[in-house]
Coordinates of C-alpha atoms in Angstrom, one line a residue:
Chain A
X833 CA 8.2 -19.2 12.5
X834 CA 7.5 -18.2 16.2
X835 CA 8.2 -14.7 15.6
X836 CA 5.6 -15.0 12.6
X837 CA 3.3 -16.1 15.1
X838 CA 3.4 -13.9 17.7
X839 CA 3.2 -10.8 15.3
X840 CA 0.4 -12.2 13.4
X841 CA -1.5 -12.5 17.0
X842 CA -0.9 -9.3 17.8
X843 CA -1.7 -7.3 14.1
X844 CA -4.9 -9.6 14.8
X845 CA -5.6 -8.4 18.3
X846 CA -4.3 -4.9 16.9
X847 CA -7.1 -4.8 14.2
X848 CA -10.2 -6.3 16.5
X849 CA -9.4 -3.7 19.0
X850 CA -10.0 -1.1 16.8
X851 CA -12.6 -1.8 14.9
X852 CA -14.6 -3.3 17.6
X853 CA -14.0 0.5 19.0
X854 CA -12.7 -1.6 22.3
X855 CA -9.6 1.4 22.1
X856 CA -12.3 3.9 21.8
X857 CA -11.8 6.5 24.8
X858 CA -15.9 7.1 24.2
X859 CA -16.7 3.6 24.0
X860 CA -14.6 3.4 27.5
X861 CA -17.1 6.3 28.7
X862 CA -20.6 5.0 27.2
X863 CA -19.4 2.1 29.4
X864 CA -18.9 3.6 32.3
X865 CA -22.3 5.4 32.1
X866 CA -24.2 2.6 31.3
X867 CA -25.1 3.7 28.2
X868 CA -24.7 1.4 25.6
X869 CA -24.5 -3.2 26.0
X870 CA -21.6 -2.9 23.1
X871 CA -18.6 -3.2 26.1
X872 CA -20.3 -5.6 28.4
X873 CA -21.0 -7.8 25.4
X874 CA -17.4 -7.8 23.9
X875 CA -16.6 -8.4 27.8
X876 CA -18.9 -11.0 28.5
X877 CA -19.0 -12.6 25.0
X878 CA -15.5 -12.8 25.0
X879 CA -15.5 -14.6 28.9
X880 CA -18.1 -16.8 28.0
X881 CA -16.2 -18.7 25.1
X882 CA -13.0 -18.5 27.1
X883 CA -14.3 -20.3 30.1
X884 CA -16.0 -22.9 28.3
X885 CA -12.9 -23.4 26.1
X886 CA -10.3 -23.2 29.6
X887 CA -12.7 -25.7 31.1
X888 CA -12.3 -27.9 27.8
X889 CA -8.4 -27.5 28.5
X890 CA -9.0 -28.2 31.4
X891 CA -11.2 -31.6 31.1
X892 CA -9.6 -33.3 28.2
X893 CA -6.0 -32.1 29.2
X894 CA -5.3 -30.2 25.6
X895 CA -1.7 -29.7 25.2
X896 CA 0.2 -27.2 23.0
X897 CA 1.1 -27.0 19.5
X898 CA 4.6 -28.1 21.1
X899 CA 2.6 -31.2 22.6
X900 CA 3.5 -29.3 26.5
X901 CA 0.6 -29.6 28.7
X902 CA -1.0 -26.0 29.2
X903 CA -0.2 -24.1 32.5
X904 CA -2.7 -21.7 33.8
X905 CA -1.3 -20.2 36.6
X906 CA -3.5 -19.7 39.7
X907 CA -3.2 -15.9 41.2
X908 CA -2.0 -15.5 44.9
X909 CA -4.7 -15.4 47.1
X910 CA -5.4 -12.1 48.9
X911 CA -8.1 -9.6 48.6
X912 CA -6.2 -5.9 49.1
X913 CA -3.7 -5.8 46.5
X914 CA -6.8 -6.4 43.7
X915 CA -9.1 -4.6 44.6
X916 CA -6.5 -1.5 45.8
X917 CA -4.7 -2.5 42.5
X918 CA -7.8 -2.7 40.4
X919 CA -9.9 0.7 41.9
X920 CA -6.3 2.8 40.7
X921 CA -6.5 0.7 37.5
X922 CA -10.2 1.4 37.0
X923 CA -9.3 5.2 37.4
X924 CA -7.2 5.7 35.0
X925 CA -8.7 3.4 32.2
X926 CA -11.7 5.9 32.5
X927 CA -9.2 8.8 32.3
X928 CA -7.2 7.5 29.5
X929 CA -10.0 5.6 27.8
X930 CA -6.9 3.3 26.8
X931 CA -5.8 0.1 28.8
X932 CA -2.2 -1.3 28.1
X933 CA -3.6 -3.4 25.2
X934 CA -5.5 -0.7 23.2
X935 CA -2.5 2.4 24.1
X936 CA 0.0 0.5 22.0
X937 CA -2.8 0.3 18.9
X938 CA -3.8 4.0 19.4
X939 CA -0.1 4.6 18.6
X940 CA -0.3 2.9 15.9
X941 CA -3.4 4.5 14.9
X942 CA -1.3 7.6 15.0
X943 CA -3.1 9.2 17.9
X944 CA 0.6 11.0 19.0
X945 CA -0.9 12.2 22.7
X946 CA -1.5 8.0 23.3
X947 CA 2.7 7.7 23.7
X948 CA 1.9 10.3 26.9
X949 CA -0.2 7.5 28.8
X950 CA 2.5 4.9 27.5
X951 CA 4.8 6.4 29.4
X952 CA 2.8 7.3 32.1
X953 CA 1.8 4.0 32.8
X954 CA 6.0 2.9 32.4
X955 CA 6.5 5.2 35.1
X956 CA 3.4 3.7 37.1
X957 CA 4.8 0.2 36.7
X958 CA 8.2 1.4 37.8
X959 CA 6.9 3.2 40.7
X960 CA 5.2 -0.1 41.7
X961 CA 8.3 -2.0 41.1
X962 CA 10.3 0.7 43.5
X963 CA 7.3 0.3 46.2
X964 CA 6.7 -2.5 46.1
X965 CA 7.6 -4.4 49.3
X966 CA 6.2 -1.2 51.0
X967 CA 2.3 -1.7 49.9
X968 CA -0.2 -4.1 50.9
X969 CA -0.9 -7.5 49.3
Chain B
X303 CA -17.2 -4.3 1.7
X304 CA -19.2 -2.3 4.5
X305 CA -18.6 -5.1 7.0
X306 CA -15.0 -3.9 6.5
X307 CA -15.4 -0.1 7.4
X308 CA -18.4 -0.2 10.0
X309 CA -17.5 -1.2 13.5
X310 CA -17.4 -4.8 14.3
X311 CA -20.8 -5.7 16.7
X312 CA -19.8 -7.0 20.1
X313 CA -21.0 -10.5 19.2
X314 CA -18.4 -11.1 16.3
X315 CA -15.2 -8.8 18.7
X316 CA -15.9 -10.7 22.0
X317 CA -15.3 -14.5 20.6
X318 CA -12.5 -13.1 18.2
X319 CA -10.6 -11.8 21.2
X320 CA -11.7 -15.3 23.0
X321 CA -9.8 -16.7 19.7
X322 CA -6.9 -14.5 20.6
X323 CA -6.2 -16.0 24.1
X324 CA -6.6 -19.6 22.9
X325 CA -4.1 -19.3 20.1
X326 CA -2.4 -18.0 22.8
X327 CA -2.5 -20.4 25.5
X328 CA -2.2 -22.9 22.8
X329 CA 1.4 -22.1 21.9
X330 CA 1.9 -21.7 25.7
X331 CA 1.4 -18.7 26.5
X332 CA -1.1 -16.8 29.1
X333 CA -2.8 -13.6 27.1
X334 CA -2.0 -10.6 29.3
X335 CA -1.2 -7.3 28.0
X336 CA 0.3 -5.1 31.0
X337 CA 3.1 -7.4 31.9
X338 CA 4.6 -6.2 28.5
X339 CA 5.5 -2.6 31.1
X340 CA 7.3 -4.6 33.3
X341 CA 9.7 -5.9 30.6
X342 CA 10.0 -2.4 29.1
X343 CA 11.1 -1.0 32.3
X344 CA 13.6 -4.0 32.9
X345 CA 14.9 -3.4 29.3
X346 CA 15.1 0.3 30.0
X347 CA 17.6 -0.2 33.3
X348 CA 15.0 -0.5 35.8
X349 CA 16.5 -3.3 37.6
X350 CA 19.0 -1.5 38.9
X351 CA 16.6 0.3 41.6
X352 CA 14.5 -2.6 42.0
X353 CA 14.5 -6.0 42.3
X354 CA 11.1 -6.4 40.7
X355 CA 12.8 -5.7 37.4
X356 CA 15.5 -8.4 37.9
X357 CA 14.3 -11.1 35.7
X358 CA 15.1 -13.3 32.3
X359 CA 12.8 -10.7 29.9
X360 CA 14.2 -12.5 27.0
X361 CA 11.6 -15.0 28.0
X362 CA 8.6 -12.2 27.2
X363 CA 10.3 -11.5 23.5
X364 CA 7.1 -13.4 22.6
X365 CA 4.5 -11.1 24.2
X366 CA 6.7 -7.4 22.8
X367 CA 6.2 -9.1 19.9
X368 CA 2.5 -9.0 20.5
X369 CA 2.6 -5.5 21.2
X370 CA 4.4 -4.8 18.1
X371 CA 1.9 -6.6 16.0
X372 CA -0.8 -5.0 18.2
X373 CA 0.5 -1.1 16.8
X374 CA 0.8 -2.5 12.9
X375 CA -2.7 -3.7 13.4
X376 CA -4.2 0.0 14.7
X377 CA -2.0 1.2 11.9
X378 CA -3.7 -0.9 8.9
X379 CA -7.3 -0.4 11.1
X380 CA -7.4 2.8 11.4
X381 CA -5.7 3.5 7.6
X382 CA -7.4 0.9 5.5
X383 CA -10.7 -0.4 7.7
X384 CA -12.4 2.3 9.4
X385 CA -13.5 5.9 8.4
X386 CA -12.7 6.3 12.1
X387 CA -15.6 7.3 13.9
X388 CA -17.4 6.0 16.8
X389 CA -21.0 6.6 17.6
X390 CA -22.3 6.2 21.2
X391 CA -25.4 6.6 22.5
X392 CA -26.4 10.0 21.4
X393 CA -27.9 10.9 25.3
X394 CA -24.0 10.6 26.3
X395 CA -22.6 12.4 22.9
X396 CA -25.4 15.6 23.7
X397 CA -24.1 15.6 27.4
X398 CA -20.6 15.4 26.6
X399 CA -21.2 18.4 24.7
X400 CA -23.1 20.1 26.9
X401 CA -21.2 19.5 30.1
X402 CA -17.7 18.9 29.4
X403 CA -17.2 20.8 25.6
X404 CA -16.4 17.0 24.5
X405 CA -17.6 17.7 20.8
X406 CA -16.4 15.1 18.5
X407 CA -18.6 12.7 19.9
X408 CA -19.3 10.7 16.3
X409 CA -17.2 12.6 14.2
X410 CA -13.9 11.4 16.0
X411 CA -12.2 7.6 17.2
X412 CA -10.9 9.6 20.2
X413 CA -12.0 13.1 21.7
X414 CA -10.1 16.1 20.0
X415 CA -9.7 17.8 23.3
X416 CA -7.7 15.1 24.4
X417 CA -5.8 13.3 22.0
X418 CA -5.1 15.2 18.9
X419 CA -1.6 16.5 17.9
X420 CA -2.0 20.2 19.1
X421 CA -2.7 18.9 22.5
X422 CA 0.7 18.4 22.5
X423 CA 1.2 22.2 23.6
X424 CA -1.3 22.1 26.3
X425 CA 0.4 21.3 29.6
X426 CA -3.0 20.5 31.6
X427 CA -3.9 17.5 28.9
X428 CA -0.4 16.7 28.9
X429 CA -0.6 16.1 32.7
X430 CA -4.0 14.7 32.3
X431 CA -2.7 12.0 30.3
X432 CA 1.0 11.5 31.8
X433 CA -1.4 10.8 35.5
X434 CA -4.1 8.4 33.9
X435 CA -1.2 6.4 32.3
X436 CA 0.7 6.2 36.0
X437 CA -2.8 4.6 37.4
X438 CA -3.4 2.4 35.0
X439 CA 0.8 1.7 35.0
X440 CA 0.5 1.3 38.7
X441 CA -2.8 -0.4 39.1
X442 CA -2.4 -3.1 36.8
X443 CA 1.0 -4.3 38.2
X444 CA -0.7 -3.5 41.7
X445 CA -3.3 -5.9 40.9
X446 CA -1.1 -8.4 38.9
X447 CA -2.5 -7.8 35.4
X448 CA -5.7 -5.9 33.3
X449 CA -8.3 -6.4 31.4
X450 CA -6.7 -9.0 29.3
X451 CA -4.9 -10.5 32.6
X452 CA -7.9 -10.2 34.8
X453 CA -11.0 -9.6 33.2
X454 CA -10.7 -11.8 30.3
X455 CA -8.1 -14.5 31.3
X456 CA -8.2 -14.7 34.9
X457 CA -12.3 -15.0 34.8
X458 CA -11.8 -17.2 32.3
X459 CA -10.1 -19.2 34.6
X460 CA -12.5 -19.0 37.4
X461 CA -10.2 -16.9 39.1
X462 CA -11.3 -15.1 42.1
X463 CA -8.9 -12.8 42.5
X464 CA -9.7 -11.8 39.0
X465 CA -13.4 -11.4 40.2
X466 CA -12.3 -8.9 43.1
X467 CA -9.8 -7.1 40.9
X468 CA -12.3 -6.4 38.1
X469 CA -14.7 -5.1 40.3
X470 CA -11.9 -2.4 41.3
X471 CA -11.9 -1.7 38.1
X472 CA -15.4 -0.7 37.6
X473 CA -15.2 0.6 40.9
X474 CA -12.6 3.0 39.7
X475 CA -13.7 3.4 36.5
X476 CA -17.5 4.5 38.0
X477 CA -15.4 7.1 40.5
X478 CA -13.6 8.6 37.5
X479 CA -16.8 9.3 35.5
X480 CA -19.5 10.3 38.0
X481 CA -17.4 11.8 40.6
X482 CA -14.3 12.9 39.3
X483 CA -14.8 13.8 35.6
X484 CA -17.5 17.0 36.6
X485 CA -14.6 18.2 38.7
X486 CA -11.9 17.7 35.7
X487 CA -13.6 18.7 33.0
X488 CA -16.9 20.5 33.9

């Protein structure tokens, strides 16, 4: 039942990636360039339904399906691993056009290049991973 | 039926991916997409060379699944629900053309020139690609998540650090295009 779950979420998320052209490399660019409100209102649509509903969670201490109160949990506090971490980030989403969501439904989409970036970015994360206690955070 | 094949407006995509991270959170889980790399490289070995990769990833079996359901889901778009193009702004789509010989602009879901098969044989895409996968591999575990992690979760949350990392990101992204892109591609 779990695994039913978990699937279904993701075919869901799979399918409003794509057709909300989220996973679209030019979408990623119109972006960038200012060009166009469709990103920024996903974006901020999106964030301003999630943060009334965490605040919600939050308030009237909603639990899960499972009846387990809901963890959020806080990130560290520092200001040089997110914004070092994010700038590299931000540079290669405008690259790729494809964050680690939308690469896996490009593959699906059939888009054969896309499985380059996924394992570019699997030999980013173990680069980080190997580096690790060596970089700022 | 055309509500099926034209793209979804931002105003119906935004609160259905907001529906996506409660259904989440809901069953107990935090939506957050890049963490999925981590496990892959722990199920792949990685944690003999570092200790970052030492950890139960049994207990992310939920969120693989996720990604597995995310590529069944571009299949069944991109097959049965779209005639896949996209149309931007046709300003960006003439200067594409113009300045980059980015032509598919509206004819294609992703540029020809960098993501069709043949590109395959062409070793300067294929490092293109392999080194804007490493940044956004690197970056996102850098900054402890992505734009599921950070820009949609963590803000959602009132998160600070997700404030400061998503302005990397658009710092970042705004380098790539307006500095960086007329040197790559022009």
């Amino acid at each position: 039942m779990k695994y039913i779950t978990y699937l279904s979420v993701g075919i869901f998320f799979g399918i409003v990636m794509y057709k909300s052209e989220a996973a679209s490399w030019f979408r990623i660019y119109e972006m960038f360039q200012f060009g166009s409100f469709h990103m920024y209102g996903i974006i901020g649509s999106a964030l301003l339904l999630g943060t009334i509903g965490v605040q919600a969670i939050k308030r009237h201490h909603i639990k899960t399906f499972g009846k387990r109160e809901i963890r959020l949990s806080p990130k560290q506090k520092s200001i040089p691993r997110y914004l070092i971490g994010g700038i590299i980030f931000g540079l290669g989403w405008a690259l790729t056009g494809a964050c680690p969501g939308p690469m896996f439904v490009l593959a699906g989409a059939g888009f054969y290049p896309v499985i380059v970036v996924i394992l570019g970015a699997l030999l980013g994360t173990f680069t980080y991973g190997v580096l690790k206690n060596k970089l700022p955070h | 039926m055309s509500w099926i094949y034209d793209p979804w407006p931002w105003y119906v995509s935004g609160p259905l991916i907001a529906l996506v991270m409660f259904v989440l959170l809901l069953t107990g889980k935090q939506f957050g997409m890049s963490s999925n790399l981590r496990t892959l490289c722990s199920i792949g070995g990685a944690g003999r060379v570092s200790g970052f990769f030492k950890f139960d990833w049994k207990k992310q079996g939920w969120n693989l699944l996720v990604v597995l359901g995310a590529v069944i889901g571009g299949f069944l778009a991109s097959r049965y629900m779209s005639d896949n193009t996209v149309k931007i702004n046709p300003d960006l789509a003439g200067q594409l053309s113009r300045e980059y010989h980015i032509e598919s602009a509206g004819k294609a879901y992703l540029p020809a020139e960098l993501f069709s098969t043949e590109q395959l044989d062409d070793p300067f895409t294929i490092g293109l690609l392999l080194l804007g996968g490493f940044l956004v591999g690197f970056g996102s575990r850098y900054a402890g998540g992505c734009t599921s992690g950070h820009a949609i979760s963590g803000l959602s949350n009132l998160q600070v650090p997700s404030l400061i990392a998503v302005i990397g990101f658009f710092i970042g992204g705004l380098v790539m295009v307006h500095i960086l892109y007329p040197l790559i591609f022009g």
